[in-house]
Tab-separated table of C-alpha atoms in Angstrom:
chain	number	residue	atom	x	y	z
A	1066	UNK	CA	73.166	-0.156	69.185
A	1067	UNK	CA	73.637	1.564	65.522
A	1068	UNK	CA	76.064	0.749	62.976
A	1069	UNK	CA	77.242	3.009	60.110
A	1070	UNK	CA	78.686	-0.548	58.343
A	1071	UNK	CA	77.356	-3.699	57.258
A	1072	UNK	CA	78.120	-7.462	54.980
A	1073	UNK	CA	75.600	-8.660	52.953
A	1074	UNK	CA	75.864	-11.367	50.222
A	1075	UNK	CA	76.121	-9.962	46.584
A	1076	UNK	CA	76.781	-12.532	43.453
A	1077	UNK	CA	78.927	-12.210	40.446
A	1078	UNK	CA	77.537	-14.626	38.009
A	1079	UNK	CA	78.110	-16.776	36.981
A	1080	UNK	CA	78.743	-19.256	40.223
A	1081	UNK	CA	80.153	-16.956	42.281
A	1082	UNK	CA	79.290	-15.237	45.142
A	1083	UNK	CA	80.987	-12.880	48.172
A	1084	UNK	CA	79.894	-11.091	51.332
A	1085	UNK	CA	81.010	-7.335	50.400
A	1086	UNK	CA	81.246	-4.542	53.950
A	1087	UNK	CA	79.779	-1.870	52.638
A	1088	UNK	CA	78.686	1.921	53.860
A	1089	UNK	CA	74.868	2.125	55.326
A	1090	UNK	CA	73.199	4.829	54.186
A	1091	UNK	CA	72.520	8.362	57.077
A	1092	UNK	CA	68.781	7.283	59.279
A	1093	UNK	CA	66.601	9.479	57.604
A	1094	UNK	CA	63.503	10.633	59.634
A	1095	UNK	CA	60.383	7.777	60.074
A	1096	UNK	CA	62.943	5.162	58.996
A	1097	UNK	CA	64.046	2.350	60.971
A	1098	UNK	CA	67.777	0.375	61.584
A	1099	UNK	CA	67.578	-3.799	61.191
A	1100	UNK	CA	69.859	-5.494	62.563
A	1101	UNK	CA	68.715	-9.634	60.430
A	1102	UNK	CA	68.661	-12.290	62.965
A	1103	UNK	CA	67.208	-14.804	60.000
A	1104	UNK	CA	67.193	-14.932	56.180
A	1105	UNK	CA	66.476	-17.775	53.145
A	1106	UNK	CA	67.665	-18.571	50.054
A	1107	UNK	CA	65.288	-18.967	47.665
A	1108	UNK	CA	66.372	-22.394	45.885
A	1109	UNK	CA	63.845	-20.681	42.209
A	1110	UNK	CA	65.149	-17.325	41.803
A	1111	UNK	CA	68.446	-16.952	43.650
A	1112	UNK	CA	70.199	-20.485	41.770
A	1113	UNK	CA	68.933	-18.735	38.475
A	1114	UNK	CA	70.781	-15.042	39.708
A	1115	UNK	CA	73.327	-16.447	40.825
A	1116	UNK	CA	74.804	-19.444	37.481
A	1117	UNK	CA	73.468	-16.126	35.014
A	1118	UNK	CA	70.068	-18.060	33.275
A	1119	UNK	CA	67.695	-14.728	33.841
A	1120	UNK	CA	67.073	-13.862	30.479
A	1121	UNK	CA	67.669	-9.962	29.381
A	1122	UNK	CA	63.894	-10.270	28.363
A	1123	UNK	CA	63.777	-10.601	31.851
A	1124	UNK	CA	65.844	-7.790	33.865
A	1125	UNK	CA	63.468	-5.058	34.860
A	1126	UNK	CA	60.529	-7.534	35.797
A	1127	UNK	CA	63.137	-9.796	37.280
A	1128	UNK	CA	64.651	-7.095	39.883
A	1129	UNK	CA	63.725	-7.117	43.992
A	1130	UNK	CA	62.737	-5.150	46.266
A	1131	UNK	CA	65.782	-3.632	47.281
A	1132	UNK	CA	68.482	-4.919	44.873
A	1133	UNK	CA	71.679	-3.788	44.513
A	1134	UNK	CA	73.590	-4.091	40.967
A	1135	UNK	CA	71.431	-3.983	37.566
A	1136	UNK	CA	71.719	-8.004	36.347
A	1137	UNK	CA	72.546	-10.480	35.425
A	1138	UNK	CA	75.333	-8.555	37.713
A	1139	UNK	CA	77.267	-8.266	40.216
A	1140	UNK	CA	74.312	-8.267	41.780
A	1141	UNK	CA	73.181	-7.966	45.601
A	1142	UNK	CA	69.587	-9.873	45.084
A	1143	UNK	CA	67.070	-11.909	47.384
A	1144	UNK	CA	63.399	-11.489	48.936
A	1145	UNK	CA	63.488	-13.106	52.537
A	1146	UNK	CA	64.534	-11.131	56.364
A	1147	UNK	CA	63.357	-11.016	59.875
A	1148	UNK	CA	65.569	-8.860	61.763
A	1149	UNK	CA	65.079	-6.358	64.766
A	1150	UNK	CA	64.396	-3.301	65.184
A	1151	UNK	CA	67.295	-1.255	66.822
A	1152	UNK	CA	66.749	2.097	65.775
A	1153	UNK	CA	63.990	4.332	64.385
A	1154	UNK	CA	60.692	6.150	65.712
A	1155	UNK	CA	60.378	4.750	69.276
A	1156	UNK	CA	56.820	2.664	68.648
A	1157	UNK	CA	58.839	-0.029	66.732
A	1158	UNK	CA	61.977	0.124	68.619
A	1159	UNK	CA	62.445	-3.408	69.683
A	1160	UNK	CA	59.893	-5.846	67.245
A	1161	UNK	CA	60.950	-8.285	65.120
A	1162	UNK	CA	60.382	-7.662	61.228
A	1163	UNK	CA	60.264	-9.106	58.229
A	1164	UNK	CA	61.383	-6.951	55.124
A	1165	UNK	CA	62.456	-8.353	51.975
A	1166	UNK	CA	65.311	-7.342	51.872
A	1167	UNK	CA	68.715	-9.418	50.771
A	1168	UNK	CA	71.101	-11.282	52.495
A	1169	UNK	CA	72.701	-8.359	54.576
A	1170	UNK	CA	74.293	-7.862	58.589
A	1171	UNK	CA	72.090	-4.357	59.206
A	1172	UNK	CA	69.485	-2.187	56.700
A	1173	UNK	CA	68.163	1.174	56.868
A	1174	UNK	CA	64.951	1.184	55.317
A	1175	UNK	CA	61.055	3.120	55.701
A	1176	UNK	CA	58.982	2.616	57.791
A	1177	UNK	CA	56.034	1.060	56.073
A	1178	UNK	CA	58.336	-1.229	53.997
A	1179	UNK	CA	58.942	-4.038	57.025
A	1180	UNK	CA	56.204	-6.114	58.587
A	1181	UNK	CA	56.316	-6.889	62.436
A	1182	UNK	CA	55.403	-10.729	62.821
A	1183	UNK	CA	52.369	-11.291	64.036
A	1184	UNK	CA	52.878	-13.605	68.180
A	1185	UNK	CA	52.458	-16.333	67.487
A	1186	UNK	CA	54.612	-16.238	64.352
A	1187	UNK	CA	58.975	-17.391	64.940
A	1188	UNK	CA	60.605	-15.225	63.609
A	1189	UNK	CA	62.787	-18.109	61.721
A	1190	UNK	CA	59.662	-19.128	60.675
A	1191	UNK	CA	58.480	-15.933	59.329
A	1192	UNK	CA	61.644	-16.101	56.718
A	1193	UNK	CA	59.005	-18.562	54.535
A	1194	UNK	CA	56.999	-15.687	54.548
A	1195	UNK	CA	57.415	-14.655	49.912
A	1196	UNK	CA	56.486	-18.361	49.721
A	1197	UNK	CA	53.813	-18.357	50.843
A	1198	UNK	CA	52.468	-15.296	49.514
A	1199	UNK	CA	53.517	-17.089	46.236
A	1200	UNK	CA	51.494	-19.676	47.362
A	1201	UNK	CA	48.563	-18.231	48.200
A	1202	UNK	CA	47.987	-15.761	45.404
A	1203	UNK	CA	48.746	-19.815	43.545
A	1204	UNK	CA	45.327	-20.691	44.945
A	1205	UNK	CA	44.219	-17.100	44.222
A	1206	UNK	CA	44.909	-17.759	40.620
A	1207	UNK	CA	43.670	-22.040	40.574
A	1208	UNK	CA	40.761	-20.790	42.557
A	1209	UNK	CA	40.094	-24.789	43.815
A	1210	UNK	CA	36.308	-25.435	45.561
A	1211	UNK	CA	35.393	-27.483	47.566
A	1212	UNK	CA	35.537	-31.186	47.004
A	1213	UNK	CA	37.773	-30.345	44.242
A	1214	UNK	CA	40.511	-33.289	43.403
A	1215	UNK	CA	43.990	-31.235	43.649
A	1216	UNK	CA	47.466	-32.523	42.703
A	1217	UNK	CA	50.715	-30.561	43.165
A	1218	UNK	CA	53.821	-31.542	41.513
A	1219	UNK	CA	57.004	-30.912	43.342
A	1220	UNK	CA	57.355	-31.422	47.126
A	1221	UNK	CA	59.367	-28.164	47.163
A	1222	UNK	CA	59.199	-25.333	49.147
A	1223	UNK	CA	56.576	-23.748	47.271
A	1224	UNK	CA	54.473	-27.208	46.088
A	1225	UNK	CA	54.387	-27.930	49.518
A	1226	UNK	CA	52.635	-25.223	50.836
A	1227	UNK	CA	50.341	-25.545	48.323
A	1228	UNK	CA	48.981	-28.423	49.288
A	1229	UNK	CA	49.016	-27.798	52.804
A	1230	UNK	CA	46.639	-24.858	52.088
A	1231	UNK	CA	44.760	-26.531	49.476
A	1232	UNK	CA	44.609	-29.544	51.784
A	1233	UNK	CA	42.139	-26.531	54.369
A	1234	UNK	CA	39.345	-26.486	51.622
A	1235	UNK	CA	36.612	-29.184	53.141
A	1236	UNK	CA	35.466	-32.154	51.027
A	1237	UNK	CA	39.283	-31.983	49.474
A	1238	UNK	CA	41.142	-34.944	47.386
A	1239	UNK	CA	44.728	-33.214	48.190
A	1240	UNK	CA	48.310	-35.537	46.539
A	1241	UNK	CA	51.157	-33.700	46.793
A	1242	UNK	CA	53.630	-35.973	43.845
A	1243	UNK	CA	57.618	-36.004	43.704
A	1244	UNK	CA	59.810	-38.215	42.469
A	1245	UNK	CA	61.772	-38.100	46.171
A	1246	UNK	CA	59.987	-40.813	47.268
A	1247	UNK	CA	62.152	-39.612	51.134
A	1248	UNK	CA	59.450	-36.791	50.785
A	1249	UNK	CA	56.890	-38.803	52.037
A	1250	UNK	CA	57.424	-37.453	55.194
A	1251	UNK	CA	57.331	-34.294	54.120
A	1252	UNK	CA	53.841	-35.088	53.063
A	1253	UNK	CA	52.872	-36.594	56.334
A	1254	UNK	CA	54.254	-33.631	58.244
A	1255	UNK	CA	52.103	-31.120	55.797
A	1256	UNK	CA	48.698	-32.744	55.873
A	1257	UNK	CA	48.444	-34.808	52.330
A	1258	UNK	CA	48.843	-37.327	50.325
A	1259	UNK	CA	52.486	-38.312	48.863
A	1260	UNK	CA	52.743	-39.978	45.475
A	1261	UNK	CA	55.365	-40.846	43.163
A	1262	UNK	CA	54.921	-40.240	40.106
A	1263	UNK	CA	53.767	-43.251	39.761
A	1264	UNK	CA	51.357	-43.917	41.626
A	1265	UNK	CA	49.429	-40.410	40.775
A	1266	UNK	CA	45.929	-40.222	39.836
A	1267	UNK	CA	44.224	-38.807	37.261
A	1268	UNK	CA	41.704	-37.043	35.654
A	1269	UNK	CA	41.774	-34.508	38.279
A	1270	UNK	CA	39.700	-31.143	38.754
A	1271	UNK	CA	43.235	-28.768	39.420
A	1272	UNK	CA	46.840	-29.530	38.508
A	1273	UNK	CA	49.570	-27.385	40.443
A	1274	UNK	CA	53.018	-27.754	38.687
A	1275	UNK	CA	55.698	-26.823	40.952
A	1276	UNK	CA	58.717	-29.453	39.568
A	1277	UNK	CA	61.011	-26.883	36.934
A	1278	UNK	CA	60.533	-29.669	35.491
A	1279	UNK	CA	59.907	-30.832	31.903
A	1280	UNK	CA	59.020	-33.517	32.928
A	1281	UNK	CA	56.813	-33.013	35.755
A	1282	UNK	CA	54.137	-30.670	33.628
A	1283	UNK	CA	54.112	-33.460	31.143
A	1284	UNK	CA	52.436	-35.336	34.051
A	1285	UNK	CA	50.642	-32.258	34.888
A	1286	UNK	CA	48.583	-31.794	31.813
A	1287	UNK	CA	48.607	-35.758	31.861
A	1288	UNK	CA	46.592	-36.452	35.419
A	1289	UNK	CA	44.368	-33.282	34.646
A	1290	UNK	CA	40.540	-34.013	33.720
A	1291	UNK	CA	37.861	-33.259	31.403
A	1292	UNK	CA	38.528	-29.539	31.629
A	1293	UNK	CA	40.687	-28.604	33.627
A	1294	UNK	CA	43.171	-26.074	35.273
A	1295	UNK	CA	46.804	-26.696	34.747
A	1296	UNK	CA	48.297	-23.998	36.938
A	1297	UNK	CA	52.517	-23.491	36.030
A	1298	UNK	CA	54.308	-21.529	38.890
A	1299	UNK	CA	57.412	-22.992	37.688
A	1300	UNK	CA	60.181	-20.297	35.873
A	1301	UNK	CA	62.774	-22.446	33.879
A	1302	UNK	CA	64.450	-18.922	33.266
A	1303	UNK	CA	66.325	-18.930	29.969
A	1304	UNK	CA	65.914	-23.073	29.497
A	1305	UNK	CA	63.409	-24.338	26.772
A	1306	UNK	CA	60.684	-26.775	28.062
A	1307	UNK	CA	59.049	-28.262	25.470
A	1308	UNK	CA	55.295	-28.818	26.263
A	1309	UNK	CA	52.864	-31.821	25.484
A	1310	UNK	CA	50.332	-30.111	23.684
A	1311	UNK	CA	50.211	-32.581	21.455
A	1312	UNK	CA	48.238	-36.678	22.992
A	1313	UNK	CA	44.596	-35.222	24.554
A	1314	UNK	CA	45.314	-32.308	25.378
A	1315	UNK	CA	43.096	-30.697	23.233
A	1316	UNK	CA	40.182	-33.141	23.565
A	1317	UNK	CA	40.710	-32.703	26.815
A	1318	UNK	CA	40.092	-29.226	26.744
A	1319	UNK	CA	42.306	-28.340	29.231
A	1320	UNK	CA	44.071	-24.940	30.384
A	1321	UNK	CA	47.194	-24.213	31.005
A	1322	UNK	CA	48.132	-20.907	32.748
A	1323	UNK	CA	50.849	-19.372	34.882
A	1324	UNK	CA	51.326	-17.331	38.083
A	1325	UNK	CA	53.487	-15.366	39.878
A	1326	UNK	CA	54.101	-13.521	42.716
A	1327	UNK	CA	54.636	-9.746	40.714
A	1328	UNK	CA	51.394	-9.365	40.637
A	1329	UNK	CA	47.930	-9.486	42.568
A	1330	UNK	CA	45.704	-12.382	41.061
A	1331	UNK	CA	43.155	-10.362	38.706
A	1332	UNK	CA	40.976	-12.285	40.887
A	1333	UNK	CA	42.193	-9.840	43.925
A	1334	UNK	CA	43.592	-6.447	42.185
A	1335	UNK	CA	40.899	-4.267	43.181
A	1336	UNK	CA	40.268	-4.391	46.497
A	1337	UNK	CA	44.480	-6.086	47.888
A	1338	UNK	CA	47.940	-5.014	47.221
A	1339	UNK	CA	50.865	-6.890	48.020
A	1340	UNK	CA	51.526	-5.764	51.516
A	1341	UNK	CA	48.190	-6.917	52.445
A	1342	UNK	CA	48.814	-9.619	50.551
A	1343	UNK	CA	52.160	-10.285	52.775
A	1344	UNK	CA	50.118	-9.334	55.961
A	1345	UNK	CA	48.031	-12.301	54.550
A	1346	UNK	CA	50.726	-14.424	54.020
A	1347	UNK	CA	52.790	-14.212	57.243
A	1348	UNK	CA	49.447	-14.800	59.467
A	1349	UNK	CA	49.341	-18.296	58.452
A	1350	UNK	CA	52.834	-18.741	59.624
A	1351	UNK	CA	51.728	-19.400	62.889
A	1352	UNK	CA	50.886	-22.673	61.341
A	1353	UNK	CA	54.162	-25.119	63.036
A	1354	UNK	CA	53.406	-27.863	60.558
A	1355	UNK	CA	55.287	-26.217	58.464
A	1356	UNK	CA	58.768	-26.188	59.450
A	1357	UNK	CA	59.503	-29.331	58.751
A	1358	UNK	CA	60.022	-26.890	55.861
A	1359	UNK	CA	63.546	-25.695	56.768
A	1360	UNK	CA	65.738	-28.291	56.402
A	1361	UNK	CA	69.262	-26.729	56.679
A	1362	UNK	CA	71.181	-23.719	58.807
A	1363	UNK	CA	73.930	-22.036	57.784
A	1364	UNK	CA	76.123	-19.348	59.150
A	1365	UNK	CA	76.274	-16.065	57.249
A	1366	UNK	CA	79.557	-16.185	56.416
A	1367	UNK	CA	78.831	-19.646	54.723
A	1368	UNK	CA	76.277	-17.822	52.226
A	1369	UNK	CA	79.061	-18.260	49.181
A	1370	UNK	CA	79.007	-22.350	49.987
A	1371	UNK	CA	76.121	-22.576	50.794
A	1372	UNK	CA	75.212	-20.854	46.876
A	1373	UNK	CA	77.077	-23.140	45.233
A	1374	UNK	CA	76.571	-26.593	47.109
A	1375	UNK	CA	72.300	-24.861	46.544
A	1376	UNK	CA	73.069	-24.659	42.606
A	1377	UNK	CA	73.731	-27.965	42.230
A	1378	UNK	CA	71.177	-29.876	40.077
A	1379	UNK	CA	71.989	-32.680	42.656
A	1380	UNK	CA	71.303	-30.736	46.760
A	1381	UNK	CA	67.890	-31.313	47.785
A	1382	UNK	CA	67.883	-28.775	50.432
A	1383	UNK	CA	64.200	-26.565	50.830
A	1384	UNK	CA	64.413	-24.211	52.198
A	1385	UNK	CA	68.363	-23.082	53.589
A	1386	UNK	CA	68.191	-20.541	56.194
A	1387	UNK	CA	70.448	-18.333	57.244
A	1388	UNK	CA	71.056	-17.551	61.419
A	1389	UNK	CA	73.297	-14.422	61.662
A	1390	UNK	CA	74.517	-12.936	64.676
């Protein structure tokens, strides 16, 4: 059954949000009406928006695909939505789909804005698609090789996905590093070796940093071997970060480069677009091991309280799933 109204989460930086009722636009030919079943909160991007930590220089580049309002806010932000099509062309009715849409109970979009879930990917796990797309792009940027010694620093959602994908390379030696020893079980679930910073191996062929901390980046540079690449995946917003480019950085001839999902990696850009990359990301989520990354669920109505909790430095949630009625 279709309806003309929906409820959506609006962020009101700094450190405030509210669920707002809003009218839906008229359903146009070729469009779909989707009832949301699950969404996920991006711990990195959305909490930076929520706390007002997005630099003014990045307002345009940080725009979400279906964002309403303008940064710094109030703004409707988010991009991990899984729902069921309830109106539109007949071939879409009843299909579970993923869309880069914010937290909203239902919405109307063009059919080419959604991707049907593969039969072997449950909606509850498909919320990881945007994170998986980030991980895929990182591997394209980093170009890990067969037999490489690879370290991933930061056992969050993106770090866990990257480490698990790297572990599929024949002969590769993977270490997942985090300061929280309680995440050792996550390493086991994802099929990678978990270590604390004190236990991490050196002389690595590739180090991927995803901890969003100065200490993590410093260790990434320290663990890299001669002429190795350090890939920086963390986005620090408006916070200034000191990078230790003294010591062995020059003598080791290290390469430090960034990876960001907004543009397809130049290694694949000639043949891949965003849609093809997202389809690939969804297909990779057929692996049930990735369920270990989703460690919290809350009802849509509690999202303002959830956002306040996720923004706290002491909160240890990996992926926060939001459940809709």
